[in-house]
Amino acid sequence: MEGPSLLQRFQASMVIAGVGDAMGYYNGHWEFSLSGLKIHEEMNEKGGIAKLNISPPWFPVSDDTVMLIASAEAMIAVDKEQKGSKEYNQEIVVKNFIKEYLDCRDDFGGRAPGPTTLMSLAKLSKGLHWSKIEYNPRGGGCGGSMRSMCIGLRYANEKPEEKRADEKWDRSKIKRFKLTSTSIESGRLTHNNPIGFLGSYISALFTAYAIEGVEPVLWGQKLIDEDFESCMEYLRNHHQWEDYESDVANFFKKFKDYFALRKIYVEKYDYNSPLPIPQFPERYGVAERDEFYQSIAFEQRWGGSSGDDSCIIAYDALLGSKGDYEEFVKRGVLHGGDNDSTGCIGGAWFGAFYGMKGVPECNFKHLEKRKELEELGQRLFELYERDQH
């Protein structure tokens, strides 16, 4: 059976991000619950995942999807302003992200935007230049990671076998730099703390890996082997490096510890060898997952609320699902904590790799903003395709 087309995966990434967000949010009912067991009980009373009609008024999207849309609109606006030029102008890029983020505040009503995001945008609205944003020791929330997956769609590389042999420059490194800069700087706009804006980087990078066809179990390996050093080089050249250094080290240590826990990273890995098999505890049900998610959370309470743990939980759920949509939802959306954010991030990754495989129609048919999400997925795909020529 033929798999989804690349266009379908682009669109699925945007749509399932919205599904995961709206389902986890449940108009604030499930997002603010700390009990995955209670959430699962209520889900089963509704007939299970395959019976959930994800649509307003009970299942509207939250600020996560609103800001994901704003991020996509910003990249499309950049292309329009630069008239299709492939040159990367950081000032133009960030300016457009600021505009779209400020504009999308009009759609925040009833969607539970985070206080850090609101305060940061208020400062930007008064004319603060993005390069002058102060380091925020409390800015490690997931407000950047939840909205940046589409940056990975825009700046994903083509598969290695599709690269032209006669290229005079490494186009893949150029696009990876664009992904790194865009995700970090757009994340810094509201969360100027490495725990926050590196979450934005990971959510974009792992989306790119999915589009590039990298098996999910290898994403951690590929991060460390191929992209970690270039990200570090970018950060070391930043004028706020002294403020960032300790948090950067803690962020990547947390990911490396997770990769080691699941036994999916080895030094000098042979990419021609059989795929590693993630190692999960023998008993890893709803309660056990909640316990683990809380153990890696900020202040060990609200799993998924920070830039690092939101991505780790989403990744853990994706690995554990083995491509089964309902299993992903049980692990990555219906847990205690900030589950709309982990659902949004992981949903985007699931869609980018698997397309709409196994997604019940009622989960997306009447999803709020579905058509807008599909159209943005198509427009980002068109920009991706144009870059290949």
Coordinates of C-alpha atoms in Angstrom, one line a residue:
M1 CA 0.0 0.0 0.0
E2 CA 1.4 3.3 -1.1
G3 CA 2.1 5.8 1.8
P4 CA 1.0 9.4 2.0
S5 CA 2.5 11.9 -0.4
L6 CA 4.9 14.6 0.8
L7 CA 2.2 17.2 0.4
Q8 CA -0.2 15.1 2.5
R9 CA 2.4 14.8 5.2
F10 CA 2.9 18.6 5.3
Q11 CA -0.8 19.1 5.7
A12 CA -1.2 16.3 8.2
S13 CA 1.5 17.8 10.3
M14 CA -0.4 21.1 10.6
V15 CA -3.8 19.4 11.1
I16 CA -2.8 16.8 13.7
A17 CA -1.0 19.5 15.6
G18 CA -4.4 21.2 15.9
V19 CA -6.1 17.9 16.8
G20 CA -3.6 17.2 19.6
D21 CA -3.9 20.7 20.9
A22 CA -7.7 20.9 20.9
M23 CA -8.1 17.4 22.4
G24 CA -5.6 18.0 25.2
Y25 CA -7.0 21.4 25.9
Y26 CA -10.7 20.3 26.0
N27 CA -11.6 23.9 26.7
G28 CA -9.3 24.0 29.7
H29 CA -10.8 20.9 31.3
W30 CA -8.1 18.3 30.5
E31 CA -5.2 20.7 30.1
F32 CA -5.4 21.8 33.7
S33 CA -5.8 18.3 35.1
L34 CA -2.9 16.5 36.7
S35 CA -4.4 13.1 36.5
G36 CA -4.0 11.1 33.4
L37 CA -6.1 8.3 34.9
K38 CA -9.0 10.7 35.3
I39 CA -8.6 12.0 31.8
H40 CA -8.6 8.4 30.4
E41 CA -11.6 7.5 32.4
E42 CA -13.5 10.5 31.0
M43 CA -12.3 9.7 27.5
N44 CA -13.6 6.1 27.8
E45 CA -16.9 7.4 29.0
K46 CA -17.2 9.4 25.7
G47 CA -16.7 6.2 23.7
G48 CA -12.9 6.3 23.3
I49 CA -10.6 8.2 21.0
A50 CA -12.3 7.0 17.8
K51 CA -15.6 8.6 19.0
L52 CA -14.2 12.0 20.0
N53 CA -15.7 14.8 17.9
I54 CA -12.9 17.3 18.1
S55 CA -14.8 20.6 17.4
P56 CA -16.1 23.6 19.2
P57 CA -17.6 24.4 21.6
W58 CA -16.1 21.6 23.7
F59 CA -12.9 21.1 21.8
P60 CA -11.7 24.5 20.4
V61 CA -8.0 25.0 19.6
S62 CA -6.0 26.8 22.2
D63 CA -3.3 29.5 21.9
D64 CA -0.9 26.8 20.7
T65 CA -2.6 26.4 17.3
V66 CA -3.2 30.1 17.0
M67 CA 0.5 30.8 17.4
L68 CA 1.5 27.8 15.2
I69 CA -0.6 29.5 12.5
A70 CA 1.0 32.8 13.2
S71 CA 4.5 31.2 12.8
A72 CA 3.5 29.7 9.4
E73 CA 2.0 33.0 8.3
A74 CA 5.3 34.8 9.3
M75 CA 7.4 32.5 7.1
I76 CA 5.1 33.0 4.1
A77 CA 5.1 36.8 4.7
V78 CA 9.0 36.7 4.7
D79 CA 9.0 35.0 1.3
K80 CA 6.5 37.6 0.0
E81 CA 8.5 40.5 1.3
Q82 CA 11.8 39.1 -0.2
K83 CA 10.0 38.4 -3.5
G84 CA 11.1 34.7 -3.4
S85 CA 14.7 35.4 -2.8
K86 CA 16.6 32.6 -1.1
E87 CA 18.8 35.1 0.8
Y88 CA 18.4 34.9 4.6
N89 CA 17.8 38.3 6.2
Q90 CA 17.4 37.7 9.9
E91 CA 16.0 41.2 10.5
I92 CA 13.2 40.6 8.0
V93 CA 12.5 37.2 9.4
V94 CA 12.2 38.3 13.0
K95 CA 10.2 41.4 12.1
N96 CA 7.5 39.3 10.4
F97 CA 7.3 36.9 13.4
I98 CA 6.8 39.8 15.7
K99 CA 4.0 41.2 13.5
E100 CA 2.2 37.9 13.3
Y101 CA 2.5 37.2 17.0
L102 CA 1.2 40.6 17.9
D103 CA -1.7 40.3 15.5
C104 CA -2.7 36.9 16.7
R105 CA -3.4 38.2 20.1
D106 CA -6.8 39.2 18.8
D107 CA -7.6 35.5 18.7
F108 CA -6.4 34.7 22.2
G109 CA -9.8 35.0 23.9
G110 CA -10.8 31.8 25.7
R111 CA -7.7 30.0 24.6
A112 CA -5.5 30.3 27.7
P113 CA -2.4 32.0 26.5
G114 CA 0.6 31.8 28.8
P115 CA 1.5 34.8 31.0
T116 CA 5.2 34.8 29.8
T117 CA 4.0 35.1 26.2
L118 CA 1.6 37.9 27.0
M119 CA 4.1 39.9 29.0
S120 CA 6.8 39.5 26.3
L121 CA 4.4 40.5 23.5
A122 CA 3.3 43.5 25.4
K123 CA 6.9 44.7 25.6
L124 CA 7.4 44.1 21.9
S125 CA 4.2 46.0 21.1
K126 CA 5.8 49.1 22.7
G127 CA 8.7 49.0 20.3
L128 CA 11.3 47.0 22.1
H129 CA 13.8 45.8 19.5
W130 CA 14.1 42.0 19.5
S131 CA 17.9 42.1 20.0
K132 CA 17.4 44.0 23.2
I133 CA 15.2 41.4 24.9
E134 CA 16.6 40.7 28.3
Y135 CA 17.5 37.2 29.5
N136 CA 14.6 35.7 31.5
P137 CA 15.6 33.2 34.2
R138 CA 11.9 32.2 34.4
G139 CA 11.4 32.0 30.6
G140 CA 11.8 28.3 30.1
G141 CA 8.2 27.5 29.3
C142 CA 6.8 25.7 26.3
G143 CA 5.4 28.7 24.5
G144 CA 8.2 28.5 21.9
S145 CA 8.2 24.7 21.4
M146 CA 4.4 24.5 20.9
R147 CA 4.4 26.8 17.9
S148 CA 7.6 26.1 16.0
M149 CA 7.0 22.8 14.2
C150 CA 6.1 24.5 11.0
I151 CA 9.6 26.0 10.9
G152 CA 10.8 22.5 10.3
L153 CA 8.4 22.1 7.4
R154 CA 9.7 25.3 5.8
Y155 CA 13.4 24.5 6.2
A156 CA 13.5 20.7 5.9
N157 CA 16.2 19.3 3.7
E158 CA 15.5 17.0 0.8
K159 CA 16.4 13.4 1.3
P160 CA 20.1 12.7 0.7
E161 CA 19.4 10.7 -2.5
E162 CA 17.6 13.7 -4.0
K163 CA 20.5 16.1 -3.6
R164 CA 22.2 17.2 -6.8
A165 CA 25.7 15.7 -7.2
D166 CA 27.0 18.9 -8.9
E167 CA 26.1 21.4 -6.2
K168 CA 28.8 23.9 -5.5
W169 CA 27.7 24.5 -1.9
D170 CA 26.2 22.4 0.7
R171 CA 22.6 23.5 0.4
S172 CA 21.6 21.3 3.3
K173 CA 23.8 23.2 5.7
I174 CA 22.3 26.5 4.6
K175 CA 18.8 25.3 5.2
R176 CA 19.8 23.9 8.6
F177 CA 21.2 27.2 9.6
K178 CA 18.0 28.9 8.6
L179 CA 16.0 26.4 10.7
T180 CA 18.4 27.0 13.7
S181 CA 18.3 30.8 13.5
T182 CA 14.6 31.1 12.8
S183 CA 13.5 28.7 15.5
I184 CA 15.8 30.1 18.2
E185 CA 15.2 33.8 17.4
S186 CA 11.4 33.4 17.1
G187 CA 11.4 31.4 20.4
R188 CA 13.5 34.1 22.1
L189 CA 10.8 36.7 21.3
T190 CA 8.7 35.4 24.2
H191 CA 11.0 33.0 26.0
N192 CA 14.5 34.4 26.2
N193 CA 15.9 31.4 28.1
P194 CA 17.6 28.4 26.5
I195 CA 15.1 26.0 28.2
G196 CA 12.4 27.8 26.3
F197 CA 13.9 28.7 22.9
L198 CA 15.8 25.5 22.5
G199 CA 12.5 23.8 22.9
S200 CA 11.5 25.8 19.8
Y201 CA 14.6 24.5 18.0
I202 CA 13.9 20.9 18.9
S203 CA 10.3 21.0 17.8
A204 CA 11.3 22.5 14.5
L205 CA 14.3 20.2 14.0
F206 CA 12.4 17.0 14.7
T207 CA 9.7 18.0 12.3
A208 CA 12.4 18.5 9.7
Y209 CA 13.7 15.0 10.4
A210 CA 10.2 13.6 9.9
I211 CA 9.9 15.2 6.5
E212 CA 13.4 14.1 5.6
G213 CA 12.3 10.5 6.2
V214 CA 14.5 9.9 9.2
E215 CA 13.1 7.1 11.4
P216 CA 11.9 8.6 14.7
V217 CA 14.1 6.2 16.7
L218 CA 17.2 7.9 15.1
W219 CA 16.2 11.5 15.8
G220 CA 18.2 11.7 19.0
Q221 CA 21.2 10.1 17.4
K222 CA 21.0 12.4 14.5
L223 CA 20.7 15.5 16.7
I224 CA 23.9 14.6 18.6
D225 CA 25.9 13.4 15.6
E226 CA 25.0 16.0 13.0
D227 CA 23.2 19.1 14.4
F228 CA 24.3 19.6 18.0
E229 CA 27.7 21.3 17.2
S230 CA 26.2 23.7 14.7
C231 CA 23.5 24.7 17.2
M232 CA 26.2 25.2 19.8
E233 CA 28.3 27.3 17.5
Y234 CA 25.3 29.5 16.8
L235 CA 24.6 30.0 20.5
R236 CA 28.3 30.7 21.5
N237 CA 28.3 33.6 19.0
H238 CA 25.3 35.1 20.6
H239 CA 25.9 38.3 22.7
Q240 CA 24.0 36.8 25.6
W241 CA 26.1 33.6 25.8
E242 CA 27.2 34.2 29.3
D243 CA 23.6 34.2 30.5
Y244 CA 22.8 31.2 28.4
E245 CA 25.7 28.8 29.0
S246 CA 24.5 27.0 32.1
D247 CA 20.9 26.5 30.8
V248 CA 22.2 25.3 27.4
A249 CA 24.2 22.6 29.1
N250 CA 21.3 21.6 31.3
F251 CA 18.9 21.4 28.3
F252 CA 21.0 19.1 26.2
K253 CA 22.0 17.0 29.2
K254 CA 18.4 16.3 29.9
F255 CA 17.9 15.1 26.3
K256 CA 21.1 13.0 26.4
D257 CA 20.0 11.4 29.6
Y258 CA 16.6 10.6 28.0
F259 CA 18.3 9.1 24.9
A260 CA 20.5 6.9 27.2
L261 CA 17.4 5.9 29.3
R262 CA 15.7 4.6 26.2
K263 CA 18.9 3.2 24.8
I264 CA 18.6 5.0 21.5
Y265 CA 22.0 6.6 21.3
V266 CA 25.5 5.1 21.0
E267 CA 28.8 6.8 20.1
K268 CA 30.0 6.1 16.5
Y269 CA 26.6 4.6 15.5
D270 CA 26.6 2.7 12.2
Y271 CA 23.6 4.0 10.3
N272 CA 23.6 0.9 8.1
S273 CA 23.0 -1.3 11.2
P274 CA 19.5 -2.5 12.3
L275 CA 17.4 0.2 14.0
P276 CA 17.7 0.3 17.7
I277 CA 14.6 -0.6 19.8
P278 CA 13.6 1.9 22.4
Q279 CA 13.5 0.4 25.9
F280 CA 10.5 1.2 28.0
P281 CA 9.7 -0.1 31.5
E282 CA 7.8 -3.4 31.6
R283 CA 5.0 -1.6 33.4
Y284 CA 4.4 1.8 31.7
G285 CA 0.7 2.5 31.8
V286 CA -1.1 5.8 32.3
A287 CA -0.1 6.2 36.0
E288 CA 3.5 5.3 35.3
R289 CA 3.8 7.7 32.4
D290 CA 2.3 10.5 34.5
E291 CA 5.0 9.7 37.1
F292 CA 7.8 9.8 34.6
Y293 CA 6.5 13.0 32.9
Q294 CA 6.3 14.7 36.2
S295 CA 9.8 13.6 37.1
I296 CA 11.3 15.4 34.1
A297 CA 9.0 18.5 34.5
F298 CA 9.9 21.9 35.8
E299 CA 9.5 21.7 39.6
Q300 CA 8.5 18.0 39.0
R301 CA 4.8 18.8 38.7
W302 CA 3.3 20.0 35.4
G303 CA 4.6 17.6 32.7
G304 CA 5.0 19.3 29.4
S305 CA 5.0 22.9 30.5
S306 CA 8.6 23.7 29.7
G307 CA 10.6 23.8 26.5
D308 CA 12.6 20.7 27.3
D309 CA 10.0 18.3 28.8
S310 CA 7.3 19.2 26.3
C311 CA 9.5 17.9 23.5
I312 CA 10.8 14.9 25.5
I313 CA 7.2 13.8 26.4
A314 CA 6.0 14.3 22.8
Y315 CA 9.0 12.2 21.6
D316 CA 8.5 9.5 24.2
A317 CA 4.9 9.2 23.0
L318 CA 5.8 9.0 19.4
L319 CA 8.4 6.3 20.0
G320 CA 6.1 4.3 22.2
S321 CA 3.2 4.5 19.6
K322 CA 5.2 2.7 16.9
G323 CA 3.1 4.6 14.3
D324 CA -0.3 3.8 15.9
Y325 CA -2.2 7.0 16.2
E326 CA -4.5 6.1 19.1
E327 CA -1.5 4.8 21.1
F328 CA 0.2 8.2 20.4
V329 CA -2.8 10.0 21.7
K330 CA -3.0 7.9 24.8
R331 CA 0.6 8.7 25.6
G332 CA 1.2 12.1 24.2
V333 CA -2.1 13.9 24.7
L334 CA -4.2 12.2 27.4
H335 CA -1.8 12.6 30.3
G336 CA -1.8 14.8 33.3
G337 CA -0.1 18.2 32.8
D338 CA 0.3 20.5 29.8
N339 CA -1.1 18.0 27.4
D340 CA -2.3 20.4 24.7
S341 CA 1.3 21.5 24.1
T342 CA 2.7 17.9 24.0
G343 CA -0.2 16.9 21.8
C344 CA 0.4 19.8 19.5
I345 CA 4.1 19.1 19.2
G346 CA 3.9 15.3 18.9
G347 CA 0.8 15.6 16.6
A348 CA 2.9 17.7 14.2
W349 CA 5.7 15.1 14.3
F350 CA 3.3 12.2 13.8
G351 CA 1.6 13.9 10.8
A352 CA 5.0 14.8 9.2
F353 CA 6.2 11.2 9.3
Y354 CA 3.0 9.1 9.0
G355 CA 0.5 11.4 7.4
M356 CA -3.1 10.9 8.5
K357 CA -2.6 7.2 9.1
G358 CA -5.2 5.8 11.5
V359 CA -6.7 9.2 12.4
P360 CA -10.5 8.8 12.9
E361 CA -12.4 11.2 10.7
C362 CA -14.3 12.6 13.7
N363 CA -11.0 13.8 15.2
F364 CA -10.3 16.2 12.4
K365 CA -13.4 16.7 10.1
H366 CA -14.8 19.5 12.1
L367 CA -11.6 20.7 13.8
E368 CA -11.6 24.4 14.3
K369 CA -9.3 26.1 11.7
R370 CA -8.7 22.9 9.8
K371 CA -9.0 24.5 6.4
E372 CA -6.6 27.2 7.4
L373 CA -4.1 24.6 8.7
E374 CA -4.4 22.5 5.5
E375 CA -3.9 25.6 3.3
L376 CA -0.8 26.7 5.3
G377 CA 0.6 23.1 5.0
Q378 CA 0.2 23.4 1.2
R379 CA 1.8 26.8 1.0
L380 CA 4.8 25.7 3.1
F381 CA 5.1 22.6 0.9
E382 CA 5.2 24.9 -2.2
L383 CA 8.0 26.9 -0.6
Y384 CA 9.9 23.7 0.2
E385 CA 9.4 22.4 -3.3
R386 CA 10.6 25.7 -4.8
D387 CA 13.8 25.5 -2.7
Q388 CA 14.7 22.2 -4.4
H389 CA 15.3 23.9 -7.7

